[in-house]
CSV table of C-alpha atoms in Angstrom, one decimal:
chain,number,residue,atom,x,y,z
A,1,MET,CA,145.0,58.9,104.6
A,2,SER,CA,144.2,62.6,103.9
A,3,LEU,CA,147.8,63.8,103.9
A,4,THR,CA,149.1,66.4,101.5
A,5,ALA,CA,152.5,67.8,100.3
A,6,GLY,CA,152.7,71.5,99.5
A,7,ILE,CA,154.8,72.6,96.5
A,8,VAL,CA,156.5,75.9,97.3
A,9,GLY,CA,159.2,78.1,95.7
A,10,LEU,CA,160.0,81.5,94.5
A,11,PRO,CA,158.1,82.8,91.5
A,12,ASN,CA,159.2,81.4,88.1
A,13,VAL,CA,161.2,78.4,89.4
A,14,GLY,CA,158.9,75.9,87.6
A,15,LYS,CA,156.7,74.8,90.4
A,16,SER,CA,153.3,75.4,88.6
A,17,THR,CA,154.7,73.6,85.5
A,18,LEU,CA,155.6,70.7,87.8
A,19,PHE,CA,152.2,70.7,89.4
A,20,ASN,CA,150.5,70.7,86.0
A,21,ALA,CA,152.6,67.6,85.1
A,22,ILE,CA,151.9,65.9,88.4
A,23,THR,CA,148.1,66.2,88.3
A,24,LYS,CA,147.6,66.7,84.5
A,25,GLN,CA,145.5,69.8,85.5
A,26,ASN,CA,145.8,72.8,83.2
A,27,ILE,CA,146.2,75.5,85.8
A,28,LEU,CA,147.7,78.9,84.9
A,29,ALA,CA,151.5,78.7,84.6
A,30,ALA,CA,152.8,82.1,83.5
A,31,ASN,CA,156.1,83.8,83.4
A,32,TYR,CA,155.4,86.4,86.0
A,33,PRO,CA,155.1,86.4,89.9
A,34,PHE,CA,151.8,85.2,91.5
A,35,ALA,CA,150.3,83.5,88.5
A,36,THR,CA,149.0,81.1,91.1
A,37,ILE,CA,147.0,82.9,93.7
A,38,GLU,CA,144.8,80.3,95.4
A,39,PRO,CA,146.3,76.9,96.2
A,40,ASN,CA,145.5,74.2,93.7
A,41,VAL,CA,145.1,70.7,95.0
A,42,GLY,CA,145.6,67.6,92.9
A,43,THR,CA,145.5,63.9,93.6
A,44,VAL,CA,148.3,61.7,92.3
A,45,ILE,CA,148.6,58.0,91.8
A,46,VAL,CA,151.6,56.5,93.6
A,47,PRO,CA,153.7,54.5,91.1
A,48,ASP,CA,154.0,50.9,92.4
A,49,GLU,CA,155.5,48.1,90.3
A,50,ARG,CA,154.1,45.6,92.8
A,51,LEU,CA,150.6,46.2,91.5
A,52,ASP,CA,151.6,45.0,88.0
A,53,PHE,CA,152.6,41.6,89.4
A,54,LEU,CA,149.5,41.3,91.5
A,55,ASN,CA,147.3,42.3,88.5
A,56,ASP,CA,149.0,39.6,86.4
A,57,LEU,CA,148.6,37.0,89.2
A,58,TYR,CA,145.0,37.6,90.2
A,59,LYS,CA,143.6,39.1,87.0
A,60,PRO,CA,141.0,41.0,89.0
A,61,LYS,CA,138.0,42.8,87.6
A,62,SER,CA,139.3,46.0,89.3
A,63,LEU,CA,142.8,47.4,90.0
A,64,VAL,CA,143.0,50.3,92.4
A,65,PRO,CA,146.3,52.1,93.1
A,66,THR,CA,146.9,54.3,96.1
A,67,THR,CA,147.0,58.1,96.0
A,68,PHE,CA,147.8,61.2,97.9
A,69,GLU,CA,147.6,64.9,97.4
A,70,PHE,CA,149.9,67.7,96.2
A,71,THR,CA,149.0,71.3,96.7
A,72,ASP,CA,150.5,74.0,94.6
A,73,ILE,CA,151.0,77.2,96.7
A,74,ALA,CA,151.6,80.7,95.4
A,75,GLY,CA,155.2,81.9,94.9
A,76,LEU,CA,156.9,83.4,97.9
A,77,VAL,CA,159.1,86.4,97.9
A,78,LYS,CA,161.5,87.9,100.5
A,79,GLY,CA,159.6,89.6,103.3
A,80,ALA,CA,156.6,87.3,103.1
A,81,SER,CA,156.6,86.8,106.9
A,82,SER,CA,156.1,90.6,107.2
A,83,GLY,CA,153.4,90.8,104.5
A,84,GLU,CA,155.4,91.2,101.3
A,85,GLY,CA,153.9,89.6,98.1
A,86,LEU,CA,151.1,87.3,99.2
A,87,GLY,CA,152.7,87.2,102.6
A,88,ASN,CA,150.4,85.7,105.3
A,89,LYS,CA,148.2,84.1,102.6
A,90,PHE,CA,151.1,82.0,101.5
A,91,LEU,CA,152.1,81.1,105.0
A,92,SER,CA,148.5,80.1,106.0
A,93,HIS,CA,148.4,77.8,103.0
A,94,ILE,CA,151.7,76.1,103.7
A,95,ARG,CA,150.6,75.7,107.4
A,96,GLU,CA,147.8,73.4,106.2
A,97,VAL,CA,150.1,70.9,104.4
A,98,ASP,CA,151.9,67.9,106.0
A,99,ALA,CA,155.2,68.1,104.1
A,100,ILE,CA,157.0,70.7,102.0
A,101,VAL,CA,158.3,70.1,98.4
A,102,GLU,CA,160.5,73.1,97.7
A,103,VAL,CA,161.2,73.7,94.0
A,104,VAL,CA,164.6,75.3,93.3
A,105,ARG,CA,165.6,76.8,89.9
A,106,CYS,CA,168.9,75.2,88.8
A,107,PHE,CA,169.0,76.4,85.2
A,108,ASP,CA,169.9,79.6,83.3
A,109,ASP,CA,167.5,81.0,80.8
A,110,ALA,CA,167.5,84.6,79.7
A,111,ASN,CA,163.8,84.2,78.6
A,112,VAL,CA,162.6,83.3,82.1
A,113,THR,CA,162.8,86.1,84.6
A,114,HIS,CA,164.2,85.6,88.1
A,115,VAL,CA,162.8,87.8,90.9
A,116,GLU,CA,166.4,88.3,92.3
A,117,GLY,CA,167.9,89.0,88.9
A,118,ASN,CA,170.1,85.9,88.7
A,119,VAL,CA,170.1,82.2,89.5
A,120,ASP,CA,171.5,81.2,92.9
A,121,PRO,CA,169.7,78.1,94.3
A,122,ILE,CA,171.2,78.3,97.8
A,123,ARG,CA,170.1,82.0,98.2
A,124,ASP,CA,166.6,81.0,97.0
A,125,ILE,CA,166.4,78.1,99.4
A,126,GLU,CA,167.5,80.3,102.3
A,127,THR,CA,165.1,83.1,101.3
A,128,ILE,CA,162.2,80.7,101.7
A,129,ASN,CA,163.5,78.9,104.7
A,130,LEU,CA,164.2,82.2,106.5
A,131,GLU,CA,160.7,83.4,105.9
A,132,LEU,CA,159.3,80.2,107.4
A,133,ILE,CA,161.7,80.6,110.4
A,134,PHE,CA,160.6,84.2,110.9
A,135,ALA,CA,156.9,83.1,110.9
A,136,ASP,CA,157.7,80.4,113.5
A,137,ILE,CA,159.6,82.9,115.7
A,138,GLU,CA,156.5,85.1,115.7
A,139,VAL,CA,154.4,82.2,116.9
A,140,VAL,CA,156.8,81.3,119.7
A,141,GLN,CA,157.2,84.9,120.8
A,142,ASN,CA,153.4,85.4,121.0
A,143,ARG,CA,153.0,82.3,123.1
A,144,LEU,CA,156.0,83.1,125.4
A,145,SER,CA,154.6,86.6,126.1
A,146,LYS,CA,151.4,84.9,127.4
A,147,ILE,CA,152.9,82.2,129.6
A,148,GLY,CA,156.4,83.3,130.3
A,149,LYS,CA,155.6,85.2,133.5
A,150,LYS,CA,153.3,82.6,134.7
A,151,ALA,CA,156.0,79.9,134.3
A,152,ALA,CA,158.6,82.1,136.1
A,153,MET,CA,156.4,83.1,139.0
A,154,SER,CA,154.4,80.0,139.7
A,155,LYS,CA,155.0,76.4,140.5
A,156,ASP,CA,152.9,75.2,137.6
A,157,LYS,CA,154.9,72.3,136.2
A,158,GLU,CA,153.0,72.4,132.9
A,159,ALA,CA,153.6,76.1,132.3
A,160,LYS,CA,157.3,75.7,133.2
A,161,PHE,CA,157.7,72.8,130.8
A,162,GLU,CA,155.9,74.7,128.0
A,163,ALA,CA,158.2,77.8,128.6
A,164,GLU,CA,161.3,75.7,128.6
A,165,VAL,CA,160.4,74.0,125.3
A,166,LEU,CA,159.5,77.4,123.7
A,167,GLU,CA,162.8,78.9,124.8
A,168,LYS,CA,164.6,75.9,123.3
A,169,LEU,CA,162.7,76.5,120.0
A,170,MET,CA,163.5,80.2,120.1
A,171,ASN,CA,167.2,79.7,120.6
A,172,HIS,CA,167.3,77.3,117.7
A,173,LEU,CA,165.2,79.5,115.4
A,174,ASN,CA,167.3,82.6,116.2
A,175,ASN,CA,170.3,80.6,114.9
A,176,ASN,CA,168.4,80.4,111.5
A,177,GLN,CA,167.8,76.6,112.1
A,178,ALA,CA,164.6,74.9,111.2
A,179,ILE,CA,162.7,73.1,114.1
A,180,ARG,CA,162.9,69.8,112.2
A,181,SER,CA,166.6,69.8,112.8
A,182,LEU,CA,166.2,70.2,116.6
A,183,ASP,CA,166.6,67.1,118.8
A,184,LEU,CA,163.4,66.9,120.8
A,185,ASN,CA,162.2,64.1,123.0
A,186,GLU,CA,158.9,62.4,122.6
A,187,GLU,CA,157.1,64.6,125.1
A,188,GLU,CA,158.5,67.8,123.5
A,189,GLN,CA,157.5,66.5,120.0
A,190,LYS,CA,154.0,65.8,121.2
A,191,TYR,CA,153.7,69.3,122.6
A,192,ILE,CA,154.9,71.2,119.5
A,193,LYS,CA,152.4,69.4,117.3
A,194,ASN,CA,149.7,71.7,118.6
A,195,PHE,CA,151.4,74.7,117.0
A,196,ASN,CA,151.8,73.3,113.5
A,197,PHE,CA,155.1,75.0,113.0
A,198,LEU,CA,156.2,75.6,109.4
A,199,THR,CA,159.8,74.6,109.9
A,200,ALA,CA,158.9,71.4,111.8
A,201,LYS,CA,157.4,70.0,108.6
A,202,PRO,CA,159.6,67.5,106.7
A,203,ILE,CA,161.0,68.9,103.5
A,204,ILE,CA,162.4,67.6,100.1
A,205,TYR,CA,164.1,69.8,97.5
A,206,VAL,CA,163.3,69.6,93.8
A,207,ALA,CA,166.1,70.8,91.6
A,208,ASN,CA,164.6,71.9,88.3
A,209,ILE,CA,167.1,71.7,85.4
A,210,ILE,CA,167.0,71.9,81.6
A,211,GLU,CA,166.5,68.9,79.3
A,212,ASN,CA,170.1,68.6,78.1
A,213,GLU,CA,171.4,68.2,81.7
A,214,LEU,CA,169.1,65.2,82.5
A,215,LEU,CA,171.6,62.7,81.2
A,216,ASN,CA,174.3,64.1,83.5
A,217,ASN,CA,171.8,63.9,86.4
A,218,GLY,CA,172.3,67.6,87.2
A,219,ASN,CA,174.8,70.4,87.1
A,220,GLU,CA,176.9,72.6,89.4
A,221,TYR,CA,173.7,74.2,90.8
A,222,THR,CA,172.2,70.8,91.7
A,223,LYS,CA,175.4,69.7,93.4
A,224,ARG,CA,175.2,72.8,95.7
A,225,VAL,CA,171.6,72.0,96.5
A,226,GLU,CA,172.5,68.4,97.4
A,227,GLU,CA,175.3,69.6,99.7
A,228,TYR,CA,172.9,72.0,101.4
A,229,ALA,CA,170.2,69.4,101.8
A,230,SER,CA,172.6,66.8,103.2
A,231,LYS,CA,173.5,69.1,106.1
A,232,GLU,CA,169.9,69.0,107.3
A,233,GLY,CA,169.1,65.4,106.3
A,234,ALA,CA,166.8,66.4,103.5
A,235,GLY,CA,166.3,64.6,100.2
A,236,VAL,CA,166.8,66.0,96.7
A,237,VAL,CA,165.1,65.0,93.5
A,238,ILE,CA,166.5,66.3,90.2
A,239,ILE,CA,163.9,66.9,87.5
A,240,CYS,CA,163.2,68.8,84.3
A,241,ALA,CA,159.7,70.2,84.8
A,242,LYS,CA,159.4,71.1,81.1
A,243,VAL,CA,160.1,67.4,80.2
A,244,GLU,CA,157.7,66.2,82.8
A,245,ALA,CA,155.0,68.4,81.4
A,246,GLU,CA,155.6,66.9,78.0
A,247,LEU,CA,155.6,63.4,79.3
A,248,SER,CA,152.2,63.9,81.1
A,249,ASP,CA,150.5,64.2,77.7
A,250,LEU,CA,151.9,60.9,76.4
A,251,SER,CA,150.7,57.3,76.6
A,252,ASP,CA,152.6,54.9,78.8
A,253,GLU,CA,154.3,53.4,75.7
A,254,GLU,CA,155.2,56.8,74.3
A,255,LYS,CA,156.6,57.8,77.7
A,256,GLU,CA,158.9,54.7,77.7
A,257,MET,CA,160.2,55.6,74.2
A,258,PHE,CA,160.7,59.3,75.2
A,259,LEU,CA,162.6,58.4,78.4
A,260,ALA,CA,164.7,55.9,76.4
A,261,GLU,CA,165.6,58.6,73.9
A,262,LEU,CA,166.7,60.8,76.8
A,263,GLY,CA,168.7,58.0,78.3
A,264,VAL,CA,166.6,58.0,81.6
A,265,GLU,CA,165.2,54.9,83.2
A,266,GLU,CA,162.5,56.5,85.4
A,267,SER,CA,160.7,59.9,85.1
A,268,GLY,CA,161.5,62.6,87.6
A,269,LEU,CA,157.9,62.7,88.6
A,270,SER,CA,157.8,59.0,89.5
A,271,LYS,CA,160.9,59.6,91.7
A,272,LEU,CA,159.3,62.7,93.3
A,273,ILE,CA,156.0,61.0,94.1
A,274,LYS,CA,157.7,58.0,95.7
A,275,ALA,CA,160.1,60.2,97.7
A,276,THR,CA,157.3,62.5,98.9
A,277,TYR,CA,155.1,59.5,99.8
A,278,SER,CA,158.0,58.2,102.0
A,279,LEU,CA,158.6,61.7,103.4
A,280,LEU,CA,155.0,61.8,104.6
A,281,GLY,CA,155.7,58.6,106.5
A,282,LEU,CA,153.4,56.6,104.3
A,283,ALA,CA,153.5,53.0,103.3
A,284,THR,CA,151.3,50.6,101.3
A,285,TYR,CA,149.5,47.3,102.1
A,286,PHE,CA,147.4,45.4,99.6
A,287,THR,CA,144.2,43.4,99.5
A,288,SER,CA,144.1,41.0,96.6
A,289,GLY,CA,141.5,38.7,94.9
A,290,THR,CA,139.8,38.0,91.6
A,291,ASP,CA,137.3,40.8,92.2
A,292,GLU,CA,139.8,43.5,93.2
A,293,VAL,CA,143.4,44.1,93.8
A,294,ARG,CA,143.8,47.3,95.8
A,295,ALA,CA,146.7,49.3,97.3
A,296,TRP,CA,145.9,51.0,100.7
A,297,THR,CA,147.9,53.9,102.2
A,298,PHE,CA,148.7,53.7,105.9
A,299,LYS,CA,150.9,55.7,108.2
A,300,LYS,CA,154.1,53.8,109.3
A,301,GLY,CA,153.7,52.6,112.9
A,302,MET,CA,150.0,51.8,112.6
A,303,LYS,CA,148.8,48.5,114.0
A,304,ALA,CA,146.6,45.9,112.1
A,305,PRO,CA,143.2,47.0,113.5
A,306,ALA,CA,143.7,50.6,112.6
A,307,CYS,CA,144.8,49.6,109.1
A,308,ALA,CA,141.7,47.4,108.8
A,309,GLY,CA,139.7,50.5,109.8
A,310,ILE,CA,141.0,52.3,106.7
A,311,ILE,CA,138.9,49.9,104.6
A,312,HIS,CA,135.8,50.2,106.9
A,313,THR,CA,135.3,51.3,110.5
A,314,ASP,CA,133.5,48.0,111.2
A,315,PHE,CA,136.8,46.1,110.3
A,316,GLU,CA,138.5,47.9,113.1
A,317,LYS,CA,135.7,47.6,115.6
A,318,GLY,CA,135.2,43.9,115.1
A,319,PHE,CA,138.8,43.0,114.4
A,320,ILE,CA,139.7,39.4,115.2
A,321,ARG,CA,143.0,38.9,113.4
A,322,ALA,CA,144.7,39.4,110.0
A,323,GLU,CA,145.9,36.7,107.6
A,324,ILE,CA,149.1,38.2,106.2
A,325,MET,CA,151.7,37.3,103.6
A,326,SER,CA,154.4,39.6,102.4
A,327,TYR,CA,154.6,40.7,98.7
A,328,ASP,CA,158.2,39.5,98.5
A,329,ASP,CA,157.2,36.0,99.7
A,330,LEU,CA,154.3,35.9,97.2
A,331,LYS,CA,156.5,36.9,94.4
A,332,ALA,CA,159.2,34.4,95.3
A,333,CYS,CA,156.7,31.5,95.8
A,334,GLY,CA,154.5,32.4,92.8
A,335,THR,CA,151.0,31.6,94.3
A,336,GLU,CA,149.1,32.0,97.6
A,337,LYS,CA,149.0,28.2,97.8
A,338,ALA,CA,152.8,28.0,97.6
A,339,VAL,CA,153.2,30.7,100.2
A,340,LYS,CA,151.0,28.6,102.6
A,341,GLU,CA,152.9,25.4,101.8
A,342,ALA,CA,156.2,27.2,102.6
A,343,GLY,CA,154.8,28.2,106.0
A,344,LYS,CA,155.0,31.9,105.2
A,345,MET,CA,151.3,32.8,105.6
A,346,ARG,CA,150.9,34.3,109.1
A,347,LEU,CA,148.0,35.0,111.5
A,348,GLU,CA,148.6,38.4,113.2
A,349,GLY,CA,146.7,39.9,116.1
A,350,LYS,CA,145.8,43.4,117.4
A,351,GLU,CA,149.4,44.4,118.3
A,352,TYR,CA,150.9,43.6,114.9
A,353,LEU,CA,152.6,46.6,113.3
A,354,MET,CA,151.8,46.6,109.6
A,355,GLN,CA,154.7,46.5,107.2
A,356,ASP,CA,155.0,48.0,103.7
A,357,GLY,CA,154.1,45.3,101.2
A,358,ASP,CA,151.8,43.3,103.5
A,359,ILE,CA,149.0,41.5,101.6
A,360,CYS,CA,146.1,41.2,104.0
A,361,TYR,CA,142.9,39.3,104.6
A,362,PHE,CA,141.1,40.8,107.7
A,363,ARG,CA,138.9,38.7,109.9
A,364,PHE,CA,136.3,40.6,111.9
A,365,ASN,CA,133.0,40.2,113.6
A,366,VAL,CA,130.5,43.0,114.3
């Protein structure tokens, strides 16, 4: 699954510090706008406690977690859609990602400049969202100018449908509403995919706070972000990017001690990675044995043959059936043998929709 989430935000909100922590890559993180010019891409391991149990049970020679990509994109400023700052470069980079992770500054610090002069997370969110809306409006306008007359003057059903959908999008965007919040039927959804609209991408907000506010799980700024996000059905993850950067240099044991001292059970990064993985519509199945225990990423809604094809194309071509047990059943029963004795090992065919946590043995013949 080559899906990626793009980290965006105004300059100096902590997004490059966050990216450094996520990928443990030492890219430039400076206290001035446009320290990040080209998008940086990093692969992250998806935290999954289920792998620990499978590793203890099978004691494999190899343990392979699942991964996906984060892309750090240069800071955006007001007017980007009309060429301000890095303008079109920023927008072209964000157009290439599958989901948006928008970092919002939710802390006061006189030593860290803010491009607008003061901290206001909702203003910052709306600055970015409006620039994405303006960019989408331009795409819709350009397309409508080409097919609008044809749709009005001919009996071409396809052109008429296209024009109606575009008008629907335009009305929504002109009300400063993202396309992802528009109720579209399956046919309309399929049509708009061709345009790769910026505001159609799923989004999650990252509220960046200072260390001493972690125990309270936020502040007045983060509450405002959560209220804003709830109105559009988006998620919010509260983190301290500075703390996450410090954690990234520690061993697992040291991390646990550090988090315990902070009074936090799970790192913000772990929460963010899991939330973004879900936002991308991804899930995990496993293959398990004494040679290897491995987590595989698949898109929710995929059937068994397509998931088998993630391992190797021959698995999909020659798919016969899949022998499947759920992780929960294996954990409850304790062993594969006990799962079978309990009648919870299943044989599934070509129409089976894979579920998160399935443990699979694919049978195929080429």
